Short mmCIF file of C-alpha atoms in Angstrom, two decimals:
data_model
loop_
_atom_site.label_atom_id
_atom_site.label_comp_id
_atom_site.label_asym_id
_atom_site.label_seq_id
_atom_site.Cartn_x
_atom_site.Cartn_y
_atom_site.Cartn_z
CA MET A 1 27.38 -26.94 -80.14
CA SER A 2 23.83 -25.64 -80.20
CA SER A 3 23.18 -22.13 -78.82
CA LYS A 4 19.58 -22.96 -78.03
CA GLU A 5 18.47 -22.73 -74.39
CA LYS A 6 17.93 -25.99 -72.63
CA PRO A 7 14.34 -26.75 -71.68
CA THR A 8 13.34 -26.28 -68.02
CA LEU A 9 10.52 -27.70 -65.96
CA GLY A 10 7.72 -25.23 -65.45
CA GLY A 11 5.31 -24.89 -62.55
CA THR A 12 5.13 -23.38 -59.04
CA ARG A 13 6.88 -24.72 -55.98
CA ILE A 14 4.37 -25.23 -53.19
CA LYS A 15 5.62 -24.65 -49.62
CA THR A 16 3.90 -26.61 -46.90
CA ARG A 17 3.43 -24.89 -43.54
CA LYS A 18 4.71 -26.77 -40.54
CA ARG A 19 2.24 -27.04 -37.69
CA ASN A 20 3.23 -26.62 -34.05
CA ILE A 21 1.89 -29.78 -32.57
CA THR A 22 1.33 -29.25 -28.82
CA ALA A 23 1.13 -32.19 -26.54
CA PRO A 24 -2.19 -32.38 -24.71
CA LEU A 25 -2.25 -31.24 -21.09
CA ASP A 26 -1.68 -34.03 -18.64
CA PRO A 27 -1.61 -32.55 -15.12
CA ALA A 28 -2.53 -35.92 -13.59
CA THR A 29 0.72 -37.56 -14.74
CA PHE A 30 2.71 -34.52 -13.59
CA ALA A 31 1.03 -34.53 -10.16
CA ASP A 32 1.64 -38.26 -9.73
CA ALA A 33 5.33 -37.76 -10.55
CA VAL A 34 5.69 -34.98 -7.93
CA VAL A 35 3.80 -37.05 -5.35
CA GLN A 36 6.18 -39.94 -6.02
CA ILE A 37 9.15 -37.68 -5.30
CA TYR A 38 7.58 -36.84 -1.92
CA LEU A 39 6.96 -40.51 -1.17
CA ASP A 40 10.44 -41.59 -2.28
CA ASN A 41 12.00 -39.07 0.11
CA ALA A 42 9.54 -39.69 2.97
CA GLY A 43 8.59 -36.01 3.14
CA ASP A 44 12.15 -34.75 3.73
CA LEU A 45 11.90 -31.27 2.18
CA GLU A 46 15.67 -30.93 1.69
CA LEU A 47 15.83 -34.16 -0.32
CA ILE A 48 12.60 -33.34 -2.15
CA ALA A 49 14.01 -29.96 -3.22
CA LYS A 50 17.15 -31.63 -4.61
CA SER A 51 15.10 -34.25 -6.48
CA ILE A 52 12.84 -31.60 -7.98
CA GLU A 53 15.85 -29.51 -8.99
CA SER A 54 17.36 -32.41 -10.91
CA SER A 55 14.07 -33.58 -12.44
CA ASP A 56 12.99 -32.84 -16.01
CA LEU A 57 9.33 -32.25 -15.13
CA ASN A 58 7.55 -29.47 -17.03
CA PHE A 59 7.05 -26.95 -14.21
CA SER A 60 6.37 -24.06 -16.58
CA ARG A 61 3.29 -25.89 -17.85
CA TYR A 62 2.03 -27.38 -14.60
CA GLY A 63 3.03 -24.76 -12.03
CA ASP A 64 -0.42 -24.53 -10.47
CA THR A 65 -0.59 -28.30 -10.12
CA PHE A 66 2.82 -28.29 -8.45
CA PHE A 67 1.66 -25.95 -5.69
CA GLU A 68 -1.58 -27.88 -5.27
CA VAL A 69 0.58 -30.92 -4.45
CA ILE A 70 2.66 -28.86 -1.98
CA PHE A 71 -0.35 -27.47 -0.14
CA THR A 72 -2.85 -30.33 -0.24
CA GLY A 73 -0.79 -33.46 -1.02
CA GLY A 74 -2.20 -33.99 -4.49
CA ARG A 75 -4.09 -32.52 -7.39
CA THR A 76 -7.29 -30.55 -6.77
CA GLN A 77 -10.36 -30.35 -8.96
CA PRO A 78 -10.33 -27.40 -11.41
CA GLY A 79 -11.37 -24.14 -9.72
CA THR A 80 -11.82 -25.73 -6.28
CA THR A 81 -9.86 -27.07 -3.34
CA LYS A 82 -11.47 -30.50 -3.47
CA PRO A 83 -9.11 -33.47 -4.06
CA ASP A 84 -9.02 -34.84 -7.58
CA GLU A 85 -8.22 -38.37 -8.71
CA GLY A 86 -4.63 -39.55 -8.56
CA ASP A 87 -1.89 -40.35 -6.09
CA ARG A 88 -1.49 -38.31 -2.88
CA HIS A 89 1.08 -37.85 -0.11
CA SER A 90 0.72 -36.92 3.56
CA TYR A 91 3.56 -34.39 3.83
CA SER A 92 1.65 -31.31 2.68
CA VAL A 93 1.26 -27.89 4.32
CA LEU A 94 -2.33 -28.67 5.28
CA ALA A 95 -1.33 -32.02 6.77
CA SER A 96 1.18 -30.40 9.13
CA GLU A 97 0.47 -28.97 12.58
CA ALA A 98 -0.94 -25.45 12.85
CA THR A 99 2.28 -24.00 14.30
CA ARG A 100 5.01 -21.79 12.86
CA GLU A 101 7.59 -24.45 13.75
CA ALA A 102 5.81 -26.98 11.54
CA ILE A 103 4.99 -24.60 8.67
CA PHE A 104 8.16 -22.51 8.46
CA PRO A 105 10.17 -25.30 6.71
CA PHE A 106 7.62 -25.22 3.87
CA VAL A 107 8.25 -21.50 3.42
CA LEU A 108 12.00 -22.13 3.16
CA TYR A 109 11.39 -25.03 0.80
CA ILE A 110 9.24 -22.96 -1.55
CA GLN A 111 11.80 -20.19 -1.46
CA LYS A 112 14.45 -22.62 -2.70
CA ILE A 113 12.19 -23.69 -5.53
CA LEU A 114 11.45 -20.07 -6.48
CA ARG A 115 15.12 -19.17 -6.57
CA ARG A 116 15.70 -21.85 -9.20
CA ARG A 117 12.42 -21.27 -11.02
CA PRO A 118 11.31 -17.65 -10.38
CA PHE A 119 8.59 -17.93 -13.02
CA LEU A 120 6.66 -20.12 -10.56
CA ILE A 121 5.77 -17.10 -8.40
CA LYS A 122 2.80 -16.48 -10.70
CA ASN A 123 1.58 -20.00 -10.11
CA LEU A 124 1.95 -19.53 -6.35
CA GLU A 125 -0.16 -16.38 -6.68
CA ASN A 126 -2.82 -18.26 -8.64
CA VAL A 127 -3.11 -21.10 -6.14
CA THR A 128 -2.99 -18.80 -3.10
CA ARG A 129 -5.73 -16.61 -4.53
CA ARG A 130 -7.90 -19.61 -5.38
CA PHE A 131 -7.51 -21.16 -1.95
CA LEU A 132 -8.32 -17.91 -0.13
CA GLN A 133 -11.40 -17.34 -2.25
CA SER A 134 -12.51 -20.84 -1.23
CA VAL A 135 -11.51 -20.60 2.42
CA GLU A 136 -14.98 -21.77 3.48
CA LEU A 137 -14.16 -25.22 2.05
CA PHE A 138 -11.29 -25.68 4.50
CA GLU A 139 -11.55 -26.84 8.07
CA GLU A 140 -10.92 -24.15 10.67
CA ASN A 141 -7.54 -25.66 11.49
CA GLU A 142 -6.57 -25.76 7.80
CA SER A 143 -7.52 -22.11 7.37
CA LYS A 144 -5.25 -21.26 10.29
CA LYS A 145 -2.37 -23.12 8.62
CA LEU A 146 -2.86 -21.07 5.45
CA ALA A 147 -2.88 -17.88 7.55
CA ILE A 148 0.37 -18.86 9.28
CA PHE A 149 1.98 -19.80 5.98
CA THR A 150 1.07 -16.53 4.22
CA ALA A 151 2.08 -14.46 7.27
CA LEU A 152 5.49 -16.16 7.37
CA THR A 153 6.10 -15.56 3.67
CA PHE A 154 5.81 -11.82 4.37
CA SER A 155 7.38 -11.55 7.83
CA GLN A 156 10.45 -13.50 6.70
CA LYS A 157 10.53 -11.81 3.28
CA LEU A 158 11.03 -15.19 1.68
CA SER A 159 9.04 -14.81 -1.51
CA GLY A 160 7.91 -12.26 -4.02
CA LEU A 161 4.24 -12.87 -3.27
CA PRO A 162 2.40 -9.52 -3.68
CA PRO A 163 0.32 -8.51 -0.59
CA GLU A 164 -2.79 -7.94 -2.69
CA THR A 165 -2.72 -11.65 -3.54
CA VAL A 166 -3.64 -12.33 0.08
CA PHE A 167 -5.70 -9.33 1.14
CA GLN A 168 -7.93 -8.73 -1.89
CA PRO A 169 -9.33 -12.25 -2.58
CA LEU A 170 -10.72 -12.38 0.96
CA LEU A 171 -13.20 -9.58 0.24
CA LYS A 172 -16.06 -11.87 -0.76
CA ASP A 173 -19.35 -10.93 0.88
CA ASN A 174 -20.35 -14.49 1.76
CA LEU A 175 -16.98 -15.23 3.38
CA VAL A 176 -16.99 -11.94 5.31
CA ALA A 177 -20.57 -12.45 6.52
CA LYS A 178 -19.70 -15.87 7.99
CA GLY A 179 -16.76 -14.42 9.94
CA LEU A 180 -14.30 -16.66 8.10
CA VAL A 181 -12.30 -13.74 6.75
CA LEU A 182 -12.00 -12.05 10.15
CA SER A 183 -10.77 -15.31 11.66
CA PHE A 184 -8.19 -15.77 8.89
CA ILE A 185 -6.91 -12.20 8.98
CA THR A 186 -6.67 -12.30 12.78
CA ASP A 187 -4.47 -15.40 12.64
CA PHE A 188 -2.42 -13.70 9.91
CA PHE A 189 -1.89 -10.54 12.00
CA LYS A 190 -0.98 -12.49 15.15
CA GLU A 191 1.64 -14.54 13.33
CA TYR A 192 3.08 -11.60 11.39
CA LEU A 193 3.45 -9.40 14.49
CA LYS A 194 5.54 -12.05 16.24
CA ASP A 195 8.45 -11.01 14.02
CA CYS A 196 7.54 -7.56 12.72
CA SER A 197 6.39 -4.23 14.13
CA ILE A 198 3.00 -2.61 13.75
CA ASP A 199 4.62 -0.13 11.33
CA ASP A 200 5.74 -3.06 9.17
CA LEU A 201 2.21 -4.44 9.18
CA ILE A 202 0.72 -1.08 8.20
CA ALA A 203 3.23 -0.77 5.36
CA LEU A 204 2.24 -4.26 4.18
CA LEU A 205 -1.46 -3.37 4.34
CA LYS A 206 -0.76 -0.19 2.41
CA ARG A 207 0.96 -2.19 -0.34
CA GLY A 208 -2.03 -4.52 -0.36
CA LYS A 209 -4.41 -1.50 -0.61
CA MET A 210 -6.14 -2.40 2.66
CA GLU A 211 -4.73 0.12 5.13
CA ASP A 212 -7.93 2.19 5.15
CA ASN A 213 -10.35 -0.71 4.70
CA LEU A 214 -9.72 -3.10 7.57
CA LEU A 215 -13.36 -2.87 8.67
CA ASP A 216 -14.30 -4.52 5.37
CA TYR A 217 -13.05 -7.80 6.88
CA PHE A 218 -15.70 -7.57 9.62
CA PRO A 219 -19.25 -8.93 9.34
CA THR A 220 -21.76 -6.08 9.02
CA ALA A 221 -22.99 -6.41 12.62
CA LYS A 222 -19.45 -5.87 13.97
CA ARG A 223 -18.32 -3.28 11.43
CA SER A 224 -17.63 -0.34 13.74
CA ALA A 225 -14.73 1.27 15.60
CA GLU A 226 -15.99 -0.32 18.81
CA GLY A 227 -16.27 -3.74 17.15
CA PHE A 228 -12.73 -3.36 15.81
CA SER A 229 -11.33 -2.48 19.24
CA ASP A 230 -13.27 -5.18 21.08
CA HIS A 231 -12.23 -7.95 18.69
CA PHE A 232 -8.52 -7.21 18.39
CA THR A 233 -8.15 -6.34 22.08
CA LYS A 234 -9.62 -9.73 22.92
CA GLU A 235 -7.14 -11.34 20.51
CA GLY A 236 -4.21 -9.56 22.16
CA LEU A 237 -3.47 -7.25 19.21
CA VAL A 238 -3.40 -4.06 21.28
CA SER A 239 -0.88 -2.33 19.01
CA LEU A 240 -3.29 -2.67 16.08
CA VAL A 241 -6.14 -1.26 18.19
CA GLU A 242 -4.01 1.72 19.23
CA TYR A 243 -3.01 2.36 15.63
CA ASN A 244 -6.63 2.33 14.51
CA GLN A 245 -7.70 4.65 17.33
CA LYS A 246 -4.96 7.10 16.39
CA LYS A 247 -5.98 6.91 12.74
CA ILE A 248 -9.61 7.66 13.62
CA PHE A 249 -8.45 10.48 15.90
CA ASP A 250 -6.27 11.99 13.15
CA VAL A 251 -9.14 11.86 10.65
CA LYS A 252 -11.54 13.59 13.05
CA LEU A 253 -8.93 16.18 13.97
CA LYS A 254 -8.31 16.89 10.30
CA GLU A 255 -12.03 17.31 9.71
CA MET A 256 -12.27 19.67 12.68
CA LYS A 257 -9.36 21.75 11.39
CA ALA A 258 -10.91 22.05 7.94
CA ALA A 259 -14.31 23.09 9.35
CA LEU A 260 -12.77 25.58 11.77
CA LYS A 261 -10.55 27.13 9.12
CA THR A 262 -13.59 27.66 6.90
CA GLN A 263 -15.47 29.35 9.74
CA ILE A 264 -12.52 31.61 10.52
CA GLU A 265 -12.05 32.59 6.89
CA GLU A 266 -15.78 33.32 6.61
CA GLU A 267 -15.57 35.37 9.84
CA THR A 268 -18.33 33.35 11.50
CA ASP A 269 -19.59 34.73 14.82
CA ILE A 270 -17.18 33.67 17.59
CA SER A 271 -19.92 32.33 19.88
CA GLU A 272 -21.14 30.06 17.08
CA VAL A 273 -17.61 28.87 16.37
CA ILE A 274 -17.03 28.08 20.06
CA GLU A 275 -20.26 26.09 20.22
CA ASN A 276 -19.39 24.11 17.06
CA VAL A 277 -15.90 23.28 18.34
CA LYS A 278 -17.31 22.09 21.69
CA LEU A 279 -19.77 19.79 19.93
CA GLN A 280 -17.05 18.34 17.69
CA VAL A 281 -14.68 17.85 20.63
CA LYS A 282 -17.38 16.02 22.55
CA ASP A 283 -18.24 13.80 19.59
CA ALA A 284 -14.61 12.96 18.75
CA ILE A 285 -13.47 12.68 22.37
CA ILE A 286 -10.42 14.86 21.72
CA PRO A 287 -8.19 15.66 24.73
CA ASP A 288 -8.12 19.31 25.84
CA VAL A 289 -4.40 19.58 25.10
CA GLU A 290 -4.94 18.53 21.47
CA VAL A 291 -7.80 21.02 21.13
CA VAL A 292 -5.55 23.90 22.24
CA ARG A 293 -2.83 22.85 19.80
CA MET A 294 -5.33 22.47 16.98
CA LEU A 295 -6.87 25.92 17.61
CA TRP A 296 -3.50 27.64 17.40
CA ASP A 297 -2.52 25.75 14.23
CA VAL A 298 -5.74 26.72 12.48
CA LEU A 299 -5.58 30.36 13.56
CA MET A 300 -2.06 30.72 12.18
CA ASP A 301 -2.89 28.77 9.00
CA ALA A 302 -5.74 31.18 8.31
CA VAL A 303 -3.46 34.25 8.46
CA GLN A 304 -2.79 35.98 5.15
CA TRP A 305 1.01 36.16 5.28
CA SER A 306 2.81 38.72 3.15
CA GLY A 307 6.03 36.98 2.26
CA LYS A 308 9.16 38.78 3.43
CA ASN A 309 7.52 41.86 4.95
CA GLN A 310 8.19 41.15 8.63
CA GLN A 311 6.14 44.06 9.95
CA GLN A 312 3.07 43.10 7.95
CA ASN A 313 3.42 39.50 9.16
CA ALA A 314 3.68 40.70 12.74
CA ASN A 315 0.59 42.87 12.37
CA ALA A 316 -1.36 40.03 10.73
CA ALA A 317 -0.44 37.53 13.48
CA LEU A 318 -1.25 39.92 16.31
CA ARG A 319 -4.51 40.93 14.64
CA GLN A 320 -5.49 37.27 14.42
CA VAL A 321 -4.72 36.74 18.11
CA LYS A 322 -6.76 39.77 19.11
CA THR A 323 -9.70 38.84 16.86
CA TRP A 324 -9.95 35.23 18.06
CA ALA A 325 -8.75 35.59 21.66
CA GLU A 326 -12.22 34.70 22.93
CA LEU A 327 -12.02 31.36 21.11
CA LEU A 328 -8.65 30.54 22.69
CA ASN A 329 -9.88 31.69 26.08
CA ALA A 330 -12.88 29.35 25.89
CA PHE A 331 -10.60 26.32 25.77
CA CYS A 332 -7.54 27.43 27.77
CA THR A 333 -9.40 26.76 31.01
CA SER A 334 -6.47 25.88 33.28
CA GLY A 335 -2.88 26.83 33.92
CA LYS A 336 -1.79 23.55 32.34
CA LEU A 337 -3.61 24.34 29.09
CA GLU A 338 -2.29 27.90 29.07
CA LEU A 339 1.22 26.53 29.45
CA GLU A 340 0.56 24.12 26.58
CA LEU A 341 -0.47 27.08 24.42
CA MET A 342 2.80 28.83 25.24
CA TYR A 343 4.74 25.72 24.26
CA LYS A 344 2.78 25.53 21.01
CA VAL A 345 3.50 29.18 20.19
CA GLN A 346 7.18 28.67 21.00
CA ILE A 347 7.50 25.60 18.75
CA GLN A 348 5.78 27.31 15.83
CA CYS A 349 7.94 30.41 16.20
CA TYR A 350 11.01 28.16 16.21
CA GLU A 351 9.94 26.23 13.11
CA ASP A 352 8.59 29.17 11.11
CA ALA A 353 11.23 31.77 10.26
CA LYS A 354 8.71 34.57 9.75
CA LEU A 355 7.43 34.14 13.31
CA MET A 356 10.80 33.71 15.06
CA LYS A 357 11.02 37.30 16.33
CA LEU A 358 7.31 37.59 17.12
CA PHE A 359 7.32 35.30 20.14
CA PRO A 360 7.39 38.01 22.85
CA GLU A 361 4.80 40.12 21.03
CA ILE A 362 2.42 37.17 20.64
CA ILE A 363 2.79 36.20 24.30
CA ARG A 364 2.15 39.79 25.38
CA SER A 365 -0.93 40.00 23.17
CA LEU A 366 -2.28 36.72 24.61
CA TYR A 367 -1.74 38.17 28.10
CA GLU A 368 -3.49 41.42 27.24
CA GLN A 369 -6.46 39.46 25.84
CA ASP A 370 -6.69 37.45 29.11
CA VAL A 371 -5.82 34.17 27.37
CA LEU A 372 -2.58 33.71 29.36
CA ALA A 373 -2.37 34.45 33.06
CA GLU A 374 0.63 36.18 34.62
CA ASP A 375 1.42 33.11 36.74
CA THR A 376 1.59 30.92 33.62
CA ILE A 377 4.05 33.23 31.90
CA LEU A 378 6.27 33.48 34.98
CA LEU A 379 6.21 29.69 35.43
CA TRP A 380 7.28 29.19 31.80
CA PHE A 381 10.06 31.74 32.22
CA ARG A 382 11.45 30.49 35.54
CA LYS A 383 11.23 26.74 34.95
CA GLY A 384 12.31 26.72 31.36
CA SER A 385 10.62 26.54 28.01
CA ASN A 386 9.59 23.40 26.17
CA PRO A 387 12.75 21.24 25.83
CA LYS A 388 11.35 18.68 23.40
CA GLY A 389 13.38 18.57 20.22
CA ARG A 390 14.81 22.04 20.75
CA SER A 391 18.43 23.06 21.19
CA MET A 392 19.62 24.76 24.37
CA TYR A 393 20.54 27.82 22.33
CA ALA A 394 17.02 28.09 20.92
CA ARG A 395 15.44 27.80 24.37
CA GLN A 396 17.73 30.49 25.73
CA THR A 397 16.83 32.70 22.77
CA PHE A 398 13.11 32.51 23.57
CA VAL A 399 13.67 33.04 27.28
CA LYS A 400 15.90 36.03 26.65
CA SER A 401 13.44 37.55 24.19
CA LEU A 402 10.74 37.47 26.86
CA GLU A 403 12.92 39.00 29.61
CA PRO A 404 11.73 42.62 29.15
CA PHE A 405 8.07 41.61 29.37
CA VAL A 406 8.67 39.36 32.38
CA LYS A 407 10.58 42.17 34.10
CA TRP A 408 7.62 44.46 33.49
CA LEU A 409 5.26 41.86 34.98
CA GLU A 410 7.42 41.44 38.07
CA GLU A 411 7.70 45.19 38.60
CA ALA A 412 3.95 45.61 38.22
CA GLU A 413 3.44 42.82 40.76
CA GLU A 414 5.75 44.54 43.26
CA GLU A 415 3.95 47.86 42.87
CA GLU A 416 0.64 46.19 43.60
#
C-alpha cells in the first residue's frame, strides 16, 4: 500500500449570514381583528376578554393600536386621536355614558388584560399620554369620560399606570390657556375623591410631581390663590381648597419664622422686629394664636444651648425671655393669648428634656416681664394645664412644679 497522503480539495468555506426577515407592520389588520372580536361578542367585556386571551394576535407589536380600539372603537391616525381607515365598533370607552357606572367595567376589563399581558402597561401609558396631549380634539363629554376613566384607575388601584402619565402631559400652554386642562383635572379630582381621601389625592399628586404646582393647570388670568379657592369651592371640592389654604399658610409661617430668627440672631432693634412681624401677620392673615406659638418657637430655636449643662441652658432660656419680653408682650394682648403662651411653654418643656425642669422659672420670668398676668397663671393652675396629648402624670408634674410660685402669688394677693 502506498504511504503517500491522499489529495484533498483546497479552498475556503464561505459562511452565509442569515438575515432576520421582519414582517412589515400591519396595524390595520390587527385593529380589524380586535374590532371583529368586539362585534362578535356584542360588546360584552367578559366575553371579549376571554376571546382576546385565547387569540394569537400579536399584542406585543400592536399594543398601542389595541388600546386605540378600546378607547375610540377603532384605529386612530398616527400621532392624533382622529379615526383612521378600517372597521370600527360602538362599544368603546368614549362611546359609553359619562358616568362611573358606565366606565368602571372598562377599568376592570383592562385590568384583566394587563394581568395576562403586563407588558401592555407601556402601551396604555403611550395612548393615555397621547390622548391627554390632544384633549382639545375631544368633545367636552369625551374629555370628561377620559377624566373619569383615569381617576378610577387610580382610586381603585387597578393598574400600574404612573401618575405622571396623567398629570404631566396636560401641561401644554395652549391647552391650559383654553381652560381645557382645568376642566379635565376638576373632573378627575371630583371622581377620585368619591372613593379616596384628600390625603390620598395629595399623595398621588406628589407621586406625579404636581403637589406644589396645581396652579399651573389654571389659565393665567385665574392663576392665584383666590382663583384656586373660588374655582374649587364652586365645584364642591372644599377639602382641596382647605388643603391649599393650609399649605399657603404653612409656607408663609415658615418664611416668617426664618425672617424672625435672622432678626433675633442679628439682635435687631425690638421695635423694628415688632413692626416687621405685624406687617407680615397682616399680609399673611395669620391668627393671633398662631403668632404667639410661632414667636415662642423662634425665640427658643435661636437660643445657643450648651448640651448637658442644665444651669447654662436655664440661664440661656431665661436670658432670651428677658431680652425679648417686649416682643412677646406686643402680641399677647389678651388673657386668652397669654394662656396660649403658657400652654406652648408647657408643651415645649414636656417635649424637650433640657427644658423639663425650667417650666416654673420660665413662667415666673414671663410674669416678672409683664408678659403673663397673675390672673392667667392662677387660671391655668386652678383649671388644669393643657390636656392635649399629655399624660395625667405629666400634667400633675407641671402643676406641682408651679405650686410654690402660685402660693407666693396668692399670699401676695392676700397681703394687698
